[in-house]
Every structure is written in structure tokens, then in C-alpha cells.
mmCIF file of C-alpha atoms in Angstrom:
data_model
loop_
_atom_site.group_PDB
_atom_site.id
_atom_site.type_symbol
_atom_site.label_atom_id
_atom_site.label_comp_id
_atom_site.label_asym_id
_atom_site.label_seq_id
_atom_site.Cartn_x
_atom_site.Cartn_y
_atom_site.Cartn_z
ATOM 1 C CA MET M 975 -2.599 -9.299 -13.021
ATOM 2 C CA PRO M 976 -4.352 -6.086 -14.067
ATOM 3 C CA PRO M 977 -2.818 -2.757 -13.018
ATOM 4 C CA LYS M 978 -3.951 -1.564 -9.569
ATOM 5 C CA SER M 979 -7.273 -2.943 -8.335
ATOM 6 C CA CYS M 980 -8.476 -0.914 -5.366
ATOM 7 C CA SER M 981 -11.542 0.170 -3.416
ATOM 8 C CA PHE M 982 -10.002 3.632 -2.944
ATOM 9 C CA ASN M 983 -8.616 6.299 -5.253
ATOM 10 C CA CYS M 984 -6.378 8.019 -2.710
ATOM 11 C CA VAL M 985 -4.931 11.371 -3.698
ATOM 12 C CA TYR M 986 -1.504 10.356 -2.360
ATOM 13 C CA CYS M 987 -1.266 6.899 -3.961
ATOM 14 C CA GLN M 988 2.159 6.061 -5.389
ATOM 15 C CA LEU M 989 0.490 3.802 -7.982
ATOM 16 C CA GLY M 990 -1.480 6.685 -9.480
ATOM 17 C CA ARG M 991 -5.216 7.055 -9.845
ATOM 18 C CA THR M 992 -7.523 4.062 -9.655
ATOM 19 C CA ARG M 993 -9.181 3.763 -13.041
ATOM 20 C CA ARG M 994 -12.270 2.121 -11.548
ATOM 21 C CA THR M 995 -12.776 1.536 -7.854
ATOM 22 C CA ARG M 996 -14.169 -1.871 -6.957
ATOM 23 C CA ILE M 997 -15.387 -3.690 -3.843
ATOM 24 C CA GLU M 998 -16.268 -7.116 -5.260
ATOM 25 C CA ARG M 999 -13.825 -9.837 -4.268
ATOM 26 C CA VAL M 1000 -12.442 -11.924 -7.128
ATOM 27 C CA SER M 1001 -9.624 -14.332 -7.905
ATOM 28 C CA PHE M 1002 -7.135 -12.298 -9.925
ATOM 29 C CA CYS M 1003 -4.870 -15.201 -10.837
ATOM 30 C CA SER M 1004 -4.081 -18.779 -9.850
ATOM 31 C CA LYS M 1005 -3.524 -18.977 -6.096
ATOM 32 C CA GLU M 1006 -1.432 -22.091 -6.605
ATOM 33 C CA ARG M 1007 0.891 -20.203 -8.940
ATOM 34 C CA VAL M 1008 1.220 -17.351 -6.456
ATOM 35 C CA PHE M 1009 2.051 -19.833 -3.719
ATOM 36 C CA GLU M 1010 4.704 -21.457 -5.917
ATOM 37 C CA GLU M 1011 6.327 -18.065 -6.520
ATOM 38 C CA ILE M 1012 6.276 -17.304 -2.788
ATOM 39 C CA ALA M 1013 7.920 -20.686 -2.160
ATOM 40 C CA ARG M 1014 10.783 -19.854 -4.540
ATOM 41 C CA GLN M 1015 11.366 -16.530 -2.803
ATOM 42 C CA VAL M 1016 11.220 -17.970 0.699
ATOM 43 C CA GLN M 1017 13.738 -20.689 -0.146
ATOM 44 C CA SER M 1018 16.238 -18.131 -1.410
ATOM 45 C CA SER M 1019 15.761 -15.369 1.169
ATOM 46 C CA GLU M 1020 14.403 -16.808 4.456
ATOM 47 C CA PRO M 1021 12.344 -13.685 5.255
ATOM 48 C CA ASP M 1022 11.248 -12.495 8.684
ATOM 49 C CA PHE M 1023 7.830 -11.694 7.235
ATOM 50 C CA ILE M 1024 5.801 -12.792 4.239
ATOM 51 C CA THR M 1025 3.753 -9.688 3.550
ATOM 52 C CA PHE M 1026 0.675 -9.394 1.354
ATOM 53 C CA ALA M 1027 0.266 -5.844 0.080
ATOM 54 C CA GLY M 1028 -1.316 -6.292 -3.337
ATOM 55 C CA ASP M 1029 -1.182 -4.105 -6.420
ATOM 56 C CA GLY M 1030 -3.916 -2.026 -4.813
ATOM 57 C CA GLU M 1031 -6.025 -3.512 -1.987
ATOM 58 C CA PRO M 1032 -5.113 -7.138 -1.138
ATOM 59 C CA THR M 1033 -8.416 -8.012 0.557
ATOM 60 C CA LEU M 1034 -10.102 -7.687 -2.846
ATOM 61 C CA SER M 1035 -8.516 -11.057 -3.606
ATOM 62 C CA ARG M 1036 -10.746 -13.867 -2.435
ATOM 63 C CA ASP M 1037 -7.619 -16.067 -2.359
ATOM 64 C CA LEU M 1038 -5.934 -14.009 0.360
ATOM 65 C CA GLY M 1039 -7.085 -16.205 3.244
ATOM 66 C CA TRP M 1040 -5.996 -19.398 1.477
ATOM 67 C CA LEU M 1041 -2.562 -17.953 0.731
ATOM 68 C CA ALA M 1042 -2.016 -16.525 4.213
ATOM 69 C CA ASP M 1043 -3.065 -19.792 5.854
ATOM 70 C CA HIS M 1044 -0.851 -21.925 3.597
ATOM 71 C CA CYS M 1045 2.159 -19.662 4.202
ATOM 72 C CA ARG M 1046 1.672 -19.754 7.938
ATOM 73 C CA ARG M 1047 1.409 -23.545 7.979
ATOM 74 C CA ARG M 1048 4.449 -24.166 5.779
ATOM 75 C CA TRP M 1049 7.075 -21.685 6.992
ATOM 76 C CA PRO M 1050 8.167 -20.218 10.323
ATOM 77 C CA SER M 1051 8.153 -16.697 8.861
ATOM 78 C CA HIS M 1052 5.482 -14.386 10.211
ATOM 79 C CA VAL M 1053 2.630 -13.475 7.860
ATOM 80 C CA ALA M 1054 1.544 -9.845 7.533
ATOM 81 C CA VAL M 1055 -1.165 -8.075 5.530
ATOM 82 C CA ILE M 1056 -1.222 -4.376 4.641
ATOM 83 C CA THR M 1057 -4.783 -3.145 4.062
ATOM 84 C CA ASN M 1058 -6.659 0.114 3.585
ATOM 85 C CA SER M 1059 -9.339 -1.184 6.008
ATOM 86 C CA SER M 1060 -12.136 -0.793 3.452
ATOM 87 C CA LEU M 1061 -13.475 -4.362 3.620
ATOM 88 C CA LEU M 1062 -12.969 -5.126 7.306
ATOM 89 C CA PHE M 1063 -16.706 -4.703 7.862
ATOM 90 C CA ARG M 1064 -17.156 -8.000 5.974
ATOM 91 C CA ASP M 1065 -17.209 -11.188 8.035
ATOM 92 C CA ASP M 1066 -15.306 -13.218 5.423
ATOM 93 C CA VAL M 1067 -12.452 -10.689 5.233
ATOM 94 C CA ARG M 1068 -12.023 -10.560 9.005
ATOM 95 C CA GLU M 1069 -12.038 -14.355 9.176
ATOM 96 C CA GLU M 1070 -9.368 -14.659 6.478
ATOM 97 C CA LEU M 1071 -7.120 -12.053 8.091
ATOM 98 C CA ALA M 1072 -7.144 -14.121 11.277
ATOM 99 C CA ALA M 1073 -4.423 -16.244 9.607
ATOM 100 C CA ALA M 1074 -2.016 -13.270 9.664
ATOM 101 C CA ASP M 1075 0.346 -12.602 12.565
ATOM 102 C CA VAL M 1076 0.283 -8.864 11.903
ATOM 103 C CA VAL M 1077 -2.256 -6.666 10.119
ATOM 104 C CA LEU M 1078 -1.188 -3.119 9.228
ATOM 105 C CA ALA M 1079 -4.391 -1.199 8.525
ATOM 106 C CA SER M 1080 -4.931 2.400 7.404
ATOM 107 C CA LEU M 1081 -6.894 5.078 9.212
ATOM 108 C CA ASP M 1082 -6.199 8.372 7.452
ATOM 109 C CA VAL M 1083 -9.237 10.376 8.501
ATOM 110 C CA GLY M 1084 -11.792 10.849 11.238
ATOM 111 C CA CYS M 1085 -14.954 11.853 9.383
ATOM 112 C CA GLU M 1086 -16.953 11.198 6.216
ATOM 113 C CA ALA M 1087 -16.177 14.489 4.452
ATOM 114 C CA THR M 1088 -12.399 14.068 4.699
ATOM 115 C CA PHE M 1089 -12.749 10.386 3.795
ATOM 116 C CA ARG M 1090 -14.440 11.344 0.527
ATOM 117 C CA ALA M 1091 -11.887 14.042 -0.251
ATOM 118 C CA LEU M 1092 -8.690 12.164 0.637
ATOM 119 C CA ASN M 1093 -9.370 8.447 0.077
ATOM 120 C CA ARG M 1094 -12.035 8.921 -2.633
ATOM 121 C CA PRO M 1095 -13.655 5.520 -1.996
ATOM 122 C CA HIS M 1096 -15.998 3.363 -4.040
ATOM 123 C CA PRO M 1097 -19.453 5.010 -3.830
ATOM 124 C CA ASP M 1098 -20.895 2.109 -1.833
ATOM 125 C CA LEU M 1099 -18.350 2.573 0.965
ATOM 126 C CA SER M 1100 -18.707 5.003 3.843
ATOM 127 C CA PHE M 1101 -16.551 6.097 6.731
ATOM 128 C CA ALA M 1102 -18.974 4.224 8.975
ATOM 129 C CA ASN M 1103 -17.849 1.039 7.140
ATOM 130 C CA ILE M 1104 -14.228 1.803 8.006
ATOM 131 C CA ARG M 1105 -14.871 2.621 11.652
ATOM 132 C CA GLU M 1106 -17.170 -0.365 12.183
ATOM 133 C CA GLY M 1107 -14.825 -2.781 10.436
ATOM 134 C CA LEU M 1108 -11.763 -1.684 12.393
ATOM 135 C CA MET M 1109 -13.575 -1.871 15.725
ATOM 136 C CA ARG M 1110 -15.011 -5.324 15.038
ATOM 137 C CA PHE M 1111 -11.682 -6.613 13.757
ATOM 138 C CA ALA M 1112 -9.869 -5.319 16.851
ATOM 139 C CA GLU M 1113 -12.330 -7.180 19.074
ATOM 140 C CA GLU M 1114 -11.967 -10.487 17.224
ATOM 141 C CA TYR M 1115 -8.319 -10.534 16.130
ATOM 142 C CA SER M 1116 -5.717 -12.345 18.237
ATOM 143 C CA GLY M 1117 -2.656 -11.145 16.304
ATOM 144 C CA LYS M 1118 -0.941 -7.756 16.311
ATOM 145 C CA LEU M 1119 -2.972 -4.866 14.886
ATOM 146 C CA TRP M 1120 -0.945 -1.889 13.728
ATOM 147 C CA LEU M 1121 -2.613 1.268 12.373
ATOM 148 C CA GLU M 1122 -1.066 3.795 9.997
ATOM 149 C CA THR M 1123 -2.131 7.354 9.233
ATOM 150 C CA MET M 1124 -0.857 8.975 6.036
ATOM 151 C CA LEU M 1125 -0.626 12.746 6.482
ATOM 152 C CA VAL M 1126 -1.206 15.123 3.572
ATOM 153 C CA ALA M 1127 -0.660 18.857 4.046
ATOM 154 C CA ASP M 1128 -3.897 20.850 4.377
ATOM 155 C CA ALA M 1129 -5.995 17.713 3.935
ATOM 156 C CA ASN M 1130 -6.000 15.687 7.164
ATOM 157 C CA ASP M 1131 -3.294 17.315 9.277
ATOM 158 C CA SER M 1132 -5.370 19.918 11.153
ATOM 159 C CA HIS M 1133 -5.715 19.721 14.929
ATOM 160 C CA LEU M 1134 -9.449 19.016 14.563
ATOM 161 C CA GLU M 1135 -8.980 16.165 12.095
ATOM 162 C CA LEU M 1136 -6.181 14.621 14.142
ATOM 163 C CA THR M 1137 -8.253 14.654 17.324
ATOM 164 C CA LYS M 1138 -11.070 12.875 15.476
ATOM 165 C CA ILE M 1139 -8.617 10.175 14.398
ATOM 166 C CA ARG M 1140 -7.260 9.967 17.969
ATOM 167 C CA ASP M 1141 -10.753 9.396 19.392
ATOM 168 C CA ILE M 1142 -11.272 6.459 17.031
ATOM 169 C CA LEU M 1143 -7.839 5.038 17.843
ATOM 170 C CA LYS M 1144 -8.790 5.015 21.524
ATOM 171 C CA LEU M 1145 -11.825 2.883 20.708
ATOM 172 C CA ILE M 1146 -9.802 0.469 18.583
ATOM 173 C CA GLY M 1147 -6.742 0.136 20.820
ATOM 174 C CA PRO M 1148 -4.102 -0.895 18.237
ATOM 175 C CA ASP M 1149 -0.827 -2.475 19.330
ATOM 176 C CA ARG M 1150 1.093 0.176 17.402
ATOM 177 C CA THR M 1151 0.268 3.451 15.656
ATOM 178 C CA TYR M 1152 2.363 4.923 12.859
ATOM 179 C CA VAL M 1153 2.433 8.338 11.211
ATOM 180 C CA THR M 1154 3.737 8.474 7.666
ATOM 181 C CA VAL M 1155 3.888 10.941 4.776
ATOM 182 C CA PRO M 1156 4.077 10.631 0.964
ATOM 183 C CA ILE M 1157 7.649 9.951 -0.169
ATOM 184 C CA ARG M 1158 6.992 8.898 -3.786
ATOM 185 C CA PRO M 1159 5.165 10.765 -6.579
ATOM 186 C CA PRO M 1160 1.458 10.977 -5.657
ATOM 187 C CA ALA M 1161 -1.605 10.559 -7.840
ATOM 188 C CA GLU M 1162 -2.421 14.273 -7.583
ATOM 189 C CA SER M 1163 0.069 17.085 -8.071
ATOM 190 C CA TRP M 1164 -1.246 19.197 -5.199
ATOM 191 C CA VAL M 1165 -0.325 16.577 -2.590
ATOM 192 C CA THR M 1166 2.541 17.761 -0.374
ATOM 193 C CA VAL M 1167 4.202 16.702 2.866
ATOM 194 C CA PRO M 1168 3.209 18.611 6.024
ATOM 195 C CA PRO M 1169 5.903 20.684 7.758
ATOM 196 C CA ALA M 1170 8.044 18.895 10.348
ATOM 197 C CA ASP M 1171 6.368 20.604 13.307
ATOM 198 C CA VAL M 1172 2.946 19.473 12.066
ATOM 199 C CA ILE M 1173 4.174 15.878 11.763
ATOM 200 C CA LEU M 1174 5.546 15.992 15.301
ATOM 201 C CA ARG M 1175 2.268 17.433 16.578
ATOM 202 C CA ALA M 1176 0.381 14.636 14.829
ATOM 203 C CA GLN M 1177 2.595 12.027 16.491
ATOM 204 C CA ARG M 1178 1.818 13.495 19.912
ATOM 205 C CA ILE M 1179 -1.935 13.818 19.305
ATOM 206 C CA LEU M 1180 -2.202 10.267 18.021
ATOM 207 C CA GLY M 1181 -0.739 8.874 21.217
ATOM 208 C CA ASP M 1182 3.013 9.028 20.698
ATOM 209 C CA ALA M 1183 2.664 7.456 17.268
ATOM 210 C CA GLU M 1184 5.849 6.173 15.707
ATOM 211 C CA PRO M 1185 7.326 7.653 12.516
ATOM 212 C CA VAL M 1186 8.046 5.214 9.710
ATOM 213 C CA ALA M 1187 11.753 5.482 8.922
ATOM 214 C CA ASP M 1188 13.975 4.073 6.167
ATOM 215 C CA ARG M 1189 11.061 3.394 3.824
ATOM 216 C CA GLU M 1190 13.372 3.708 0.836
ATOM 217 C CA ALA M 1191 15.993 1.365 2.281
ATOM 218 C CA GLY M 1192 16.587 -2.198 1.168
ATOM 219 C CA GLY M 1193 17.111 -3.957 -2.115
ATOM 220 C CA PHE M 1194 15.072 -6.000 -4.568
ATOM 221 C CA GLY M 1195 15.192 -9.690 -5.391
ATOM 222 C CA LEU M 1196 16.310 -9.730 -9.019
ATOM 223 C CA SER M 1197 17.129 -13.367 -9.670
ATOM 224 C CA GLN M 1198 13.647 -14.221 -10.968
ATOM 225 C CA PHE M 1199 13.837 -11.651 -13.774
ATOM 226 C CA SER M 1200 15.319 -12.384 -17.183
ATOM 227 C CA SER M 1201 16.312 -8.819 -18.051
ATOM 228 C CA ALA M 1202 16.766 -5.334 -16.650
ATOM 229 C CA ARG M 1203 13.754 -4.105 -18.595
ATOM 230 C CA GLN M 1204 11.482 -6.788 -17.154
ATOM 231 C CA ALA M 1205 12.713 -6.137 -13.607
ATOM 232 C CA ILE M 1206 12.289 -2.360 -13.868
ATOM 233 C CA VAL M 1207 8.763 -2.607 -15.278
ATOM 234 C CA GLU M 1208 7.520 -5.274 -12.880
ATOM 235 C CA ILE M 1209 9.102 -3.836 -9.740
ATOM 236 C CA GLY M 1210 8.197 -0.302 -10.778
ATOM 237 C CA SER M 1211 4.538 -1.234 -11.197
ATOM 238 C CA ARG M 1212 4.354 -2.063 -7.480
ATOM 239 C CA HIS M 1213 7.091 0.108 -6.006
ATOM 240 C CA PRO M 1214 7.891 3.310 -7.940
ATOM 241 C CA LEU M 1215 11.647 3.433 -8.402
ATOM 242 C CA ARG M 1216 14.022 6.292 -7.898
ATOM 243 C CA ARG M 1217 16.161 6.875 -10.975
ATOM 244 C CA ASP M 1218 19.242 5.633 -9.121
ATOM 245 C CA GLN M 1219 17.413 2.451 -8.063
ATOM 246 C CA ALA M 1220 16.459 1.733 -11.667
ATOM 247 C CA GLU M 1221 20.048 2.365 -12.782
ATOM 248 C CA SER M 1222 21.265 -0.069 -10.098
ATOM 249 C CA ILE M 1223 18.932 -2.740 -11.454
ATOM 250 C CA ALA M 1224 20.284 -2.158 -14.952
ATOM 251 C CA ALA M 1225 23.827 -2.447 -13.597
ATOM 252 C CA PHE M 1226 22.970 -5.786 -11.967
ATOM 253 C CA PHE M 1227 22.110 -7.127 -15.423
ATOM 254 C CA SER M 1228 25.173 -5.454 -16.965
ATOM 255 C CA SER M 1229 22.800 -3.477 -19.144
ATOM 256 C CA PRO M 1230 23.905 0.182 -19.154
ATOM 257 C CA GLY M 1231 21.657 2.547 -21.041
ATOM 258 C CA THR M 1232 18.485 0.550 -20.342
ATOM 259 C CA VAL M 1233 16.809 3.294 -18.304
ATOM 260 C CA ALA M 1234 17.604 5.997 -20.854
ATOM 261 C CA ASN M 1235 16.346 3.785 -23.683
ATOM 262 C CA MET M 1236 13.117 3.019 -21.835
ATOM 263 C CA LEU M 1237 12.556 6.709 -21.185
ATOM 264 C CA GLN M 1238 13.157 7.524 -24.844
ATOM 265 C CA ALA M 1239 10.709 4.790 -25.899
ATOM 266 C CA ARG M 1240 8.150 6.136 -23.400
ATOM 267 C CA GLU M 1241 8.036 2.814 -21.565
ATOM 268 C CA LEU M 1242 9.006 4.901 -18.552
ATOM 269 C CA ILE M 1243 8.366 8.530 -17.686
ATOM 270 C CA ASP M 1244 10.491 10.515 -15.252
ATOM 271 C CA VAL M 1245 8.721 12.384 -12.469
ATOM 272 C CA HIS M 1246 10.205 14.693 -9.860
ATOM 273 C CA PHE M 1247 8.729 14.647 -6.354
ATOM 274 C CA GLY M 1248 10.461 16.875 -3.856
ATOM 275 C CA ASP M 1249 14.146 16.734 -4.689
ATOM 276 C CA THR M 1250 14.053 13.191 -6.047
ATOM 277 C CA GLU M 1251 13.700 11.873 -9.604
ATOM 278 C CA TYR M 1252 11.552 8.761 -10.119
ATOM 279 C CA VAL M 1253 10.978 6.638 -13.214
ATOM 280 C CA LEU M 1254 7.479 5.202 -13.477
ATOM 281 C CA PRO M 1255 5.747 2.841 -15.918
ATOM 282 C CA SER M 1256 4.048 4.944 -18.577
ATOM 283 C CA TYR M 1257 0.612 3.440 -17.979
ATOM 284 C CA PHE M 1258 0.322 4.947 -14.481
ATOM 285 C CA ASN M 1259 -2.837 7.050 -14.313
ATOM 286 C CA ARG M 1260 -1.852 10.413 -12.835
ATOM 287 C CA ASP M 1261 -2.571 14.090 -12.728
ATOM 288 C CA PRO M 1262 -0.800 15.435 -15.850
ATOM 289 C CA GLU M 1263 0.878 18.122 -13.734
ATOM 290 C CA VAL M 1264 2.847 15.320 -12.052
ATOM 291 C CA GLY M 1265 4.180 14.356 -15.455
ATOM 292 C CA LEU M 1266 2.075 11.419 -16.606
ATOM 293 C CA PRO M 1267 -0.974 11.073 -18.855
ATOM 294 C CA THR M 1268 -4.376 10.374 -17.269
#
């Protein structure tokens, strides 16, 4: 699969800048092969959820509906999809997402100007697309619709912006609402986390929204990888790793020194965000002030 295919170029994205935003739906790889890999994972882990998140925006894959439907038919695990909401205005996307038990969709802003500044969408998308798509999906969908708002300091955390988001949430009526903040190195160096009192205010304004906790908890399935290097690169391309997480992966393969060697060879670059050190694949497209080439 190519690195990060997305309809947005969000300033806070942990996968770095989107080299070229896209809205056309394509088949990125063999859906049968993806399904086979899911089957191997399900047999070894018996998950509560099979979640489609994509390396970017999952609804850009025209195979998403086929995969979600096949997973739901074959296993008792719930199926979930995490989406930025950009293509929900399309009939085919809404129909395919009907196969999911839970859809976690993003709503970061309440107006066009902030949408352009924060999410930096494909030029053919508008905030009207987002609002319309979410409202139509909420009317048609029989599963659980959860909405998430990512807060960025001095970008979408003002009282005015939050009340605009709240007004749209009232029209949509999601089953759950979450407030979250960037916890991994963002695409742009100026992105910071709002103060705690601002986050609490946002939770109240957005209707007692729930904070997302323990987002860095949990482990990684490593049995399908042949080496520490392969695991670090492939996992890190989807889920930026803390330095200690990468070292733990190397220890699993009894391969001490792998992280240091990869950093020296520039296969990885270390980036500090807050008080935490991360190691990221060197091809990530980021603001150079964050530590990576654009």
C-alpha cells in the first residue's frame, strides 16, 4: 500500500502531511489478501472489534464495504470503522458503512473557515459536505454512531467554535461524543494541546463529551513479522511508536541495538513531542521544525 492516502491534510495528523489529497475511491490492494490477513489475526486473538482505520481515510477504499460485510458474516466480533467523515455525503459510502456495528466519525470544526485551516481538505470538499453527510448518515444508520472532536490549542478550542460544533451535534444526535487531543508528533510544529481547563470546558459544551483515555495502552501483534526492523517500520507507519515501544519490539525479537542502528541509518528519525520521544519512519512528510524532512 502507498503511504497515507487521505482526503484531508490535518495539521495534527500523526502520519504527517498528506502529499496529495484525494477523494476518488480506488482499490489499493487485493481485498481477498486483506481478508486472509484479517482471518489470521482473528484466529490468534479473538478480538472484541475488527476495526478499519486505514493508512489515511478508509472510505477511500472501494473494497471497504466488501471487507466489512465479509467480516461481519464470518465472525462474532463487532465491526467498526474510523472515518474523517469526508465522504459520508456519498450514497455508496453510507451504504457500505451500514455493514459496521460502530462508526466513529470526526467532527473537528463548526464552520468552513476553521475546516480549511485545521483539516485542510481536498479542494473539492466543503464543510457543507461534512455536515450534510453526517446528518444523512445519522438518519439512515442503524448501528452506533460515535463522534470525535480533536482539539488543537488556538485553532478550534474557542467558546465560539465549540458552540458551533455543539449545534451540529444536536442535529446529528450521536450515541456517544468524545473529546481528544494530539498525543503523538503532529504534522505541523505549531500544534499544541489545549490547557486542561479548556479541555474540560469543551467536554461540557459538547454535551458531557467523554475524554479518550489510555490511547497509548495495549500491545502489538508481532507474530506475523519476520524481524524487529520489519515490525518497527510497518507498525510505525500506521501508529507512531514511542522510543520505549520500539525498544520493546526489538527485545521481543531478541535484537538489541536495532532501534539505534535504524536511527543511525536514517530509516527512523527521533522526534520529541511534549515530554515523550518517538521514532518515526523517515519518509513521513512533516514540518521540518518537528524533526523530519518535508
